């Protein structure tokens, strides 16, 4: 039998992440009532049509009224303004959380608007797809994926424990991490790989030639996966890079250094360098598998590593 963790949860922004939360919450019977708010009328209408949320509200203020948990599910650049909009309508003792892909910047934008007596526990589910919008969600998205909680200084332990229980109830494995470390880890494992995928697809002369041509028909899994990743929501990813600027630039700097070294090895015919490098990276992948860390999620739900070009692992 499932246990109800909150009486009322408000989801602000009804896209992939919020809709998946709703279906997972319903599956687990984890919450009494889930209210939802989306800024566009078309999204609210679509949500009502597909039965997304127990009550779809016409304002964020109405959605958060009486909610013990409010989850901000908007692009990271919109978190601060949305928080400002709802701050006067929050119930005393309520918890505000978010699902943003970047943490330090979101904390800086949101925390100043958290009223006294309201808790703030930032979070980030490491699960997603390239799809967006209210119809893209599904109950299983978080099953066996990680959700990182990033408590701020002085976060109330009970508020953290309740949020942990909710994410676990939705199927996720929960861990806690400091915001700066989170942003660096995600720059390596998610943000920079996305930028590389965007670039690889952009390198092709023009998108129509890529998608229409035999490039796709004969392409290996790696390139097909690049095109899938590069189809991810432009607003979301613009905001991710602008918000995680420092960590992404740090990783990109290292990436380009390594790339130049490989480029030089190719130009000078330095096969030993190439072979040593690829042997090292293969050992890393094998180490991950042997350590049992490839729970189908080291690449956060992609199923195939971004760097896999053969589509097979021998
Ligand atoms: N898509 C993914 O794979 C993952 C996304 N995230 C994070 O979750 C958050 C939501 O992402 P998705 O659900 O994928 O996006 P989505 O594009 O599917 O949904 C975002 C929703 O926010 C609304 N919205 C946009 N700007 C707004 C504003 N200024 N005010 C009010 N509402 C606004 C949109 O209309 C839409 O309903 C983002 O912060 C993203 O970084 C976290 C993990 C995975
Ligand atoms: O990063 C990936 O590889 C994904 O496919 C899904 C994803 C996207 C954004 C996140 O913040 C977390 C997970």
PDB file of N, CA and C in Angstrom, residues 112-182:
ATOM      1  N   UNK A 112      16.361  34.309  -3.105  1.00  0.00           N
ATOM      2  CA  UNK A 112      15.995  35.621  -2.571  1.00  0.00           C
ATOM      3  C   UNK A 112      14.482  35.842  -2.485  1.00  0.00           C
ATOM      4  N   UNK A 113      13.713  35.061  -3.242  1.00  0.00           N
ATOM      5  CA  UNK A 113      12.257  35.257  -3.240  1.00  0.00           C
ATOM      6  C   UNK A 113      11.523  34.258  -2.344  1.00  0.00           C
ATOM      7  N   UNK A 114      12.271  33.402  -1.634  1.00  0.00           N
ATOM      8  CA  UNK A 114      11.621  32.438  -0.730  1.00  0.00           C
ATOM      9  C   UNK A 114      11.239  33.178   0.552  1.00  0.00           C
ATOM     10  N   UNK A 115       9.946  33.232   0.872  1.00  0.00           N
ATOM     11  CA  UNK A 115       9.554  33.971   2.070  1.00  0.00           C
ATOM     12  C   UNK A 115       9.960  33.249   3.353  1.00  0.00           C
ATOM     13  N   UNK A 116      10.033  33.993   4.441  1.00  0.00           N
ATOM     14  CA  UNK A 116      10.343  33.383   5.740  1.00  0.00           C
ATOM     15  C   UNK A 116       9.286  32.327   6.037  1.00  0.00           C
ATOM     16  N   UNK A 117       9.718  31.203   6.588  1.00  0.00           N
ATOM     17  CA  UNK A 117       8.763  30.139   6.946  1.00  0.00           C
ATOM     18  C   UNK A 117       8.465  29.183   5.811  1.00  0.00           C
ATOM     19  N   UNK A 118       9.079  29.410   4.654  1.00  0.00           N
ATOM     20  CA  UNK A 118       8.920  28.490   3.519  1.00  0.00           C
ATOM     21  C   UNK A 118      10.282  27.829   3.264  1.00  0.00           C
ATOM     22  N   UNK A 119      10.266  26.505   3.042  1.00  0.00           N
ATOM     23  CA  UNK A 119      11.523  25.767   2.840  1.00  0.00           C
ATOM     24  C   UNK A 119      11.873  25.723   1.358  1.00  0.00           C
ATOM     25  N   UNK A 120      13.166  25.609   1.102  1.00  0.00           N
ATOM     26  CA  UNK A 120      13.628  25.526  -0.294  1.00  0.00           C
ATOM     27  C   UNK A 120      14.579  24.342  -0.417  1.00  0.00           C
ATOM     28  N   UNK A 121      14.211  23.365  -1.242  1.00  0.00           N
ATOM     29  CA  UNK A 121      15.052  22.183  -1.466  1.00  0.00           C
ATOM     30  C   UNK A 121      15.186  21.951  -2.977  1.00  0.00           C
ATOM     31  N   UNK A 122      16.248  22.485  -3.593  1.00  0.00           N
ATOM     32  CA  UNK A 122      16.446  22.286  -5.038  1.00  0.00           C
ATOM     33  C   UNK A 122      16.693  20.809  -5.366  1.00  0.00           C
ATOM     34  N   UNK A 123      16.296  20.403  -6.569  1.00  0.00           N
ATOM     35  CA  UNK A 123      16.477  19.004  -6.985  1.00  0.00           C
ATOM     36  C   UNK A 123      16.708  18.937  -8.491  1.00  0.00           C
ATOM     37  N   UNK A 124      17.209  17.790  -8.927  1.00  0.00           N
ATOM     38  CA  UNK A 124      17.430  17.584 -10.363  1.00  0.00           C
ATOM     39  C   UNK A 124      17.308  16.102 -10.708  1.00  0.00           C
ATOM     40  N   UNK A 125      16.211  15.703 -11.357  1.00  0.00           N
ATOM     41  CA  UNK A 125      16.112  14.315 -11.812  1.00  0.00           C
ATOM     42  C   UNK A 125      16.999  14.103 -13.035  1.00  0.00           C
ATOM     43  N   UNK A 126      17.854  13.086 -12.978  1.00  0.00           N
ATOM     44  CA  UNK A 126      18.756  12.835 -14.118  1.00  0.00           C
ATOM     45  C   UNK A 126      18.066  11.886 -15.096  1.00  0.00           C
ATOM     46  N   UNK A 127      16.992  12.355 -15.629  1.00  0.00           N
ATOM     47  CA  UNK A 127      16.216  11.527 -16.557  1.00  0.00           C
ATOM     48  C   UNK A 127      15.474  12.455 -17.485  1.00  0.00           C
ATOM     49  N   UNK A 128      15.456  12.110 -18.739  1.00  0.00           N
ATOM     50  CA  UNK A 128      14.731  12.946 -19.684  1.00  0.00           C
ATOM     51  C   UNK A 128      14.736  12.306 -21.053  1.00  0.00           C
ATOM     52  N   UNK A 129      14.147  12.988 -21.980  1.00  0.00           N
ATOM     53  CA  UNK A 129      14.181  12.559 -23.381  1.00  0.00           C
ATOM     54  C   UNK A 129      14.370  13.822 -24.208  1.00  0.00           C
ATOM     55  N   UNK A 130      14.399  13.679 -25.517  1.00  0.00           N
ATOM     56  CA  UNK A 130      14.518  14.856 -26.372  1.00  0.00           C
ATOM     57  C   UNK A 130      13.149  15.496 -26.624  1.00  0.00           C
ATOM     58  N   UNK A 131      12.096  14.912 -26.054  1.00  0.00           N
ATOM     59  CA  UNK A 131      10.747  15.447 -26.280  1.00  0.00           C
ATOM     60  C   UNK A 131      10.378  16.459 -25.202  1.00  0.00           C
ATOM     61  N   UNK A 132       9.451  17.338 -25.539  1.00  0.00           N
ATOM     62  CA  UNK A 132       9.006  18.320 -24.548  1.00  0.00           C
ATOM     63  C   UNK A 132       7.503  18.521 -24.657  1.00  0.00           C
ATOM     64  N   UNK A 133       6.957  19.265 -23.709  1.00  0.00           N
ATOM     65  CA  UNK A 133       5.531  19.571 -23.730  1.00  0.00           C
ATOM     66  C   UNK A 133       4.703  18.624 -22.879  1.00  0.00           C
ATOM     67  N   UNK A 134       3.420  18.994 -22.654  1.00  0.00           N
ATOM     68  CA  UNK A 134       2.572  18.252 -21.705  1.00  0.00           C
ATOM     69  C   UNK A 134       2.264  16.812 -22.110  1.00  0.00           C
ATOM     70  N   UNK A 135       2.334  16.528 -23.403  1.00  0.00           N
ATOM     71  CA  UNK A 135       1.989  15.168 -23.855  1.00  0.00           C
ATOM     72  C   UNK A 135       3.178  14.215 -23.848  1.00  0.00           C
ATOM     73  N   UNK A 136       4.367  14.751 -23.539  1.00  0.00           N
ATOM     74  CA  UNK A 136       5.564  13.913 -23.679  1.00  0.00           C
ATOM     75  C   UNK A 136       5.881  13.066 -22.450  1.00  0.00           C
ATOM     76  N   UNK A 137       5.176  13.324 -21.338  1.00  0.00           N
ATOM     77  CA  UNK A 137       5.529  12.641 -20.093  1.00  0.00           C
ATOM     78  C   UNK A 137       5.000  11.227 -19.993  1.00  0.00           C
ATOM     79  N   UNK A 138       5.654  10.432 -19.138  1.00  0.00           N
ATOM     80  CA  UNK A 138       5.189   9.070 -18.868  1.00  0.00           C
ATOM     81  C   UNK A 138       5.631   8.659 -17.460  1.00  0.00           C
ATOM     82  N   UNK A 139       4.845   7.777 -16.853  1.00  0.00           N
ATOM     83  CA  UNK A 139       5.020   7.440 -15.426  1.00  0.00           C
ATOM     84  C   UNK A 139       6.361   6.797 -15.121  1.00  0.00           C
ATOM     85  N   UNK A 140       6.949   6.129 -16.105  1.00  0.00           N
ATOM     86  CA  UNK A 140       8.168   5.337 -15.840  1.00  0.00           C
ATOM     87  C   UNK A 140       9.456   6.143 -16.002  1.00  0.00           C
ATOM     88  N   UNK A 141       9.348   7.423 -16.373  1.00  0.00           N
ATOM     89  CA  UNK A 141      10.578   8.176 -16.699  1.00  0.00           C
ATOM     90  C   UNK A 141      11.636   8.107 -15.589  1.00  0.00           C
ATOM     91  N   UNK A 142      11.188   8.148 -14.344  1.00  0.00           N
ATOM     92  CA  UNK A 142      12.159   8.246 -13.241  1.00  0.00           C
ATOM     93  C   UNK A 142      12.548   6.890 -12.648  1.00  0.00           C
ATOM     94  N   UNK A 143      11.949   5.824 -13.147  1.00  0.00           N
ATOM     95  CA  UNK A 143      12.236   4.504 -12.593  1.00  0.00           C
ATOM     96  C   UNK A 143      13.719   4.182 -12.697  1.00  0.00           C
ATOM     97  N   UNK A 144      14.320   3.919 -11.534  1.00  0.00           N
ATOM     98  CA  UNK A 144      15.721   3.516 -11.480  1.00  0.00           C
ATOM     99  C   UNK A 144      16.703   4.562 -12.023  1.00  0.00           C
ATOM    100  N   UNK A 145      16.266   5.815 -12.085  1.00  0.00           N
ATOM    101  CA  UNK A 145      17.158   6.924 -12.456  1.00  0.00           C
ATOM    102  C   UNK A 145      17.557   7.646 -11.173  1.00  0.00           C
ATOM    103  N   UNK A 146      18.579   8.463 -11.274  1.00  0.00           N
ATOM    104  CA  UNK A 146      18.981   9.256 -10.125  1.00  0.00           C
ATOM    105  C   UNK A 146      18.191  10.548 -10.065  1.00  0.00           C
ATOM    106  N   UNK A 147      17.899  10.956  -8.826  1.00  0.00           N
ATOM    107  CA  UNK A 147      17.440  12.328  -8.622  1.00  0.00           C
ATOM    108  C   UNK A 147      18.363  12.921  -7.567  1.00  0.00           C
ATOM    109  N   UNK A 148      19.025  14.017  -7.919  1.00  0.00           N
ATOM    110  CA  UNK A 148      19.961  14.648  -6.975  1.00  0.00           C
ATOM    111  C   UNK A 148      19.247  15.768  -6.213  1.00  0.00           C
ATOM    112  N   UNK A 149      19.310  15.696  -4.889  1.00  0.00           N
ATOM    113  CA  UNK A 149      18.802  16.802  -4.075  1.00  0.00           C
ATOM    114  C   UNK A 149      19.995  17.681  -3.724  1.00  0.00           C
ATOM    115  N   UNK A 150      19.776  18.982  -3.804  1.00  0.00           N
ATOM    116  CA  UNK A 150      20.873  19.932  -3.567  1.00  0.00           C
ATOM    117  C   UNK A 150      20.427  20.913  -2.477  1.00  0.00           C
ATOM    118  N   UNK A 151      20.367  20.412  -1.224  1.00  0.00           N
ATOM    119  CA  UNK A 151      19.863  21.280  -0.148  1.00  0.00           C
ATOM    120  C   UNK A 151      20.724  22.526   0.005  1.00  0.00           C
ATOM    121  N   UNK A 152      20.071  23.639   0.307  1.00  0.00           N
ATOM    122  CA  UNK A 152      20.811  24.889   0.527  1.00  0.00           C
ATOM    123  C   UNK A 152      21.141  24.981   2.013  1.00  0.00           C
ATOM    124  N   UNK A 153      22.010  25.921   2.370  1.00  0.00           N
ATOM    125  CA  UNK A 153      22.387  26.034   3.780  1.00  0.00           C
ATOM    126  C   UNK A 153      21.137  26.235   4.630  1.00  0.00           C
ATOM    127  N   UNK A 154      21.028  25.449   5.666  1.00  0.00           N
ATOM    128  CA  UNK A 154      19.894  25.594   6.570  1.00  0.00           C
ATOM    129  C   UNK A 154      18.620  24.927   6.074  1.00  0.00           C
ATOM    130  N   UNK A 155      18.698  24.115   5.002  1.00  0.00           N
ATOM    131  CA  UNK A 155      17.504  23.409   4.521  1.00  0.00           C
ATOM    132  C   UNK A 155      16.939  22.551   5.654  1.00  0.00           C
ATOM    133  N   UNK A 156      15.636  22.588   5.830  1.00  0.00           N
ATOM    134  CA  UNK A 156      14.974  21.850   6.898  1.00  0.00           C
ATOM    135  C   UNK A 156      15.057  20.340   6.632  1.00  0.00           C
ATOM    136  N   UNK A 157      15.628  19.556   7.577  1.00  0.00           N
ATOM    137  CA  UNK A 157      15.798  18.116   7.344  1.00  0.00           C
ATOM    138  C   UNK A 157      14.486  17.393   7.024  1.00  0.00           C
ATOM    139  N   UNK A 158      13.397  17.823   7.648  1.00  0.00           N
ATOM    140  CA  UNK A 158      12.114  17.155   7.376  1.00  0.00           C
ATOM    141  C   UNK A 158      11.632  17.459   5.955  1.00  0.00           C
ATOM    142  N   UNK A 159      11.866  18.688   5.519  1.00  0.00           N
ATOM    143  CA  UNK A 159      11.483  19.051   4.143  1.00  0.00           C
ATOM    144  C   UNK A 159      12.301  18.235   3.145  1.00  0.00           C
ATOM    145  N   UNK A 160      13.585  18.048   3.448  1.00  0.00           N
ATOM    146  CA  UNK A 160      14.462  17.251   2.567  1.00  0.00           C
ATOM    147  C   UNK A 160      13.990  15.795   2.563  1.00  0.00           C
ATOM    148  N   UNK A 161      13.674  15.272   3.748  1.00  0.00           N
ATOM    149  CA  UNK A 161      13.246  13.865   3.862  1.00  0.00           C
ATOM    150  C   UNK A 161      11.942  13.622   3.086  1.00  0.00           C
ATOM    151  N   UNK A 162      11.008  14.558   3.176  1.00  0.00           N
ATOM    152  CA  UNK A 162       9.737  14.391   2.457  1.00  0.00           C
ATOM    153  C   UNK A 162       9.941  14.414   0.944  1.00  0.00           C
ATOM    154  N   UNK A 163      10.816  15.318   0.493  1.00  0.00           N
ATOM    155  CA  UNK A 163      11.071  15.393  -0.955  1.00  0.00           C
ATOM    156  C   UNK A 163      11.760  14.117  -1.430  1.00  0.00           C
ATOM    157  N   UNK A 164      12.677  13.626  -0.613  1.00  0.00           N
ATOM    158  CA  UNK A 164      13.359  12.363  -0.940  1.00  0.00           C
ATOM    159  C   UNK A 164      12.311  11.241  -1.072  1.00  0.00           C
ATOM    160  N   UNK A 165      11.380  11.199  -0.127  1.00  0.00           N
ATOM    161  CA  UNK A 165      10.351  10.141  -0.160  1.00  0.00           C
ATOM    162  C   UNK A 165       9.503  10.256  -1.429  1.00  0.00           C
ATOM    163  N   UNK A 166       9.209  11.503  -1.841  1.00  0.00           N
ATOM    164  CA  UNK A 166       8.408  11.675  -3.057  1.00  0.00           C
ATOM    165  C   UNK A 166       9.152  11.131  -4.275  1.00  0.00           C
ATOM    166  N   UNK A 167      10.435  11.511  -4.404  1.00  0.00           N
ATOM    167  CA  UNK A 167      11.192  11.052  -5.577  1.00  0.00           C
ATOM    168  C   UNK A 167      11.380   9.538  -5.555  1.00  0.00           C
ATOM    169  N   UNK A 168      11.602   9.000  -4.366  1.00  0.00           N
ATOM    170  CA  UNK A 168      11.718   7.543  -4.273  1.00  0.00           C
ATOM    171  C   UNK A 168      10.390   6.892  -4.644  1.00  0.00           C
ATOM    172  N   UNK A 169       9.313   7.501  -4.204  1.00  0.00           N
ATOM    173  CA  UNK A 169       7.976   6.979  -4.549  1.00  0.00           C
ATOM    174  C   UNK A 169       7.722   7.017  -6.048  1.00  0.00           C
ATOM    175  N   UNK A 170       8.381   7.977  -6.724  1.00  0.00           N
ATOM    176  CA  UNK A 170       8.224   8.063  -8.188  1.00  0.00           C
ATOM    177  C   UNK A 170       9.202   7.131  -8.893  1.00  0.00           C
ATOM    178  N   UNK A 171       9.955   6.358  -8.136  1.00  0.00           N
ATOM    179  CA  UNK A 171      10.827   5.337  -8.739  1.00  0.00           C
ATOM    180  C   UNK A 171      12.300   5.665  -8.776  1.00  0.00           C
ATOM    181  N   UNK A 172      12.664   6.889  -8.349  1.00  0.00           N
ATOM    182  CA  UNK A 172      14.069   7.322  -8.492  1.00  0.00           C
ATOM    183  C   UNK A 172      14.940   6.863  -7.322  1.00  0.00           C
ATOM    184  N   UNK A 173      16.248   6.802  -7.581  1.00  0.00           N
ATOM    185  CA  UNK A 173      17.241   6.648  -6.526  1.00  0.00           C
ATOM    186  C   UNK A 173      17.699   8.064  -6.180  1.00  0.00           C
ATOM    187  N   UNK A 174      17.756   8.368  -4.899  1.00  0.00           N
ATOM    188  CA  UNK A 174      18.031   9.753  -4.503  1.00  0.00           C
ATOM    189  C   UNK A 174      19.402   9.879  -3.847  1.00  0.00           C
ATOM    190  N   UNK A 175      20.101  10.942  -4.220  1.00  0.00           N
ATOM    191  CA  UNK A 175      21.377  11.252  -3.588  1.00  0.00           C
ATOM    192  C   UNK A 175      21.414  12.759  -3.340  1.00  0.00           C
ATOM    193  N   UNK A 176      22.347  13.177  -2.481  1.00  0.00           N
ATOM    194  CA  UNK A 176      22.475  14.617  -2.217  1.00  0.00           C
ATOM    195  C   UNK A 176      23.828  15.099  -2.711  1.00  0.00           C
ATOM    196  N   UNK A 177      23.878  16.319  -3.196  1.00  0.00           N
ATOM    197  CA  UNK A 177      25.113  16.859  -3.753  1.00  0.00           C
ATOM    198  C   UNK A 177      25.157  18.375  -3.570  1.00  0.00           C
ATOM    199  N   UNK A 178      26.350  18.884  -3.453  1.00  0.00           N
ATOM    200  CA  UNK A 178      26.550  20.331  -3.359  1.00  0.00           C
ATOM    201  C   UNK A 178      26.349  20.966  -4.758  1.00  0.00           C
ATOM    202  N   UNK A 179      25.837  22.187  -4.789  1.00  0.00           N
ATOM    203  CA  UNK A 179      25.447  22.812  -6.058  1.00  0.00           C
ATOM    204  C   UNK A 179      26.605  22.961  -7.054  1.00  0.00           C
ATOM    205  N   UNK A 180      27.767  23.402  -6.572  1.00  0.00           N
ATOM    206  CA  UNK A 180      28.883  23.623  -7.504  1.00  0.00           C
ATOM    207  C   UNK A 180      29.394  22.311  -8.077  1.00  0.00           C
ATOM    208  N   UNK A 181      29.450  21.289  -7.200  1.00  0.00           N
ATOM    209  CA  UNK A 181      29.892  19.980  -7.676  1.00  0.00           C
ATOM    210  C   UNK A 181      28.885  19.445  -8.695  1.00  0.00           C
ATOM    211  N   UNK A 182      27.603  19.593  -8.376  1.00  0.00           N
ATOM    212  CA  UNK A 182      26.551  19.179  -9.313  1.00  0.00           C
ATOM    213  C   UNK A 182      26.769  19.801 -10.689  1.00  0.00           C
TER     214      UNK A 182
END
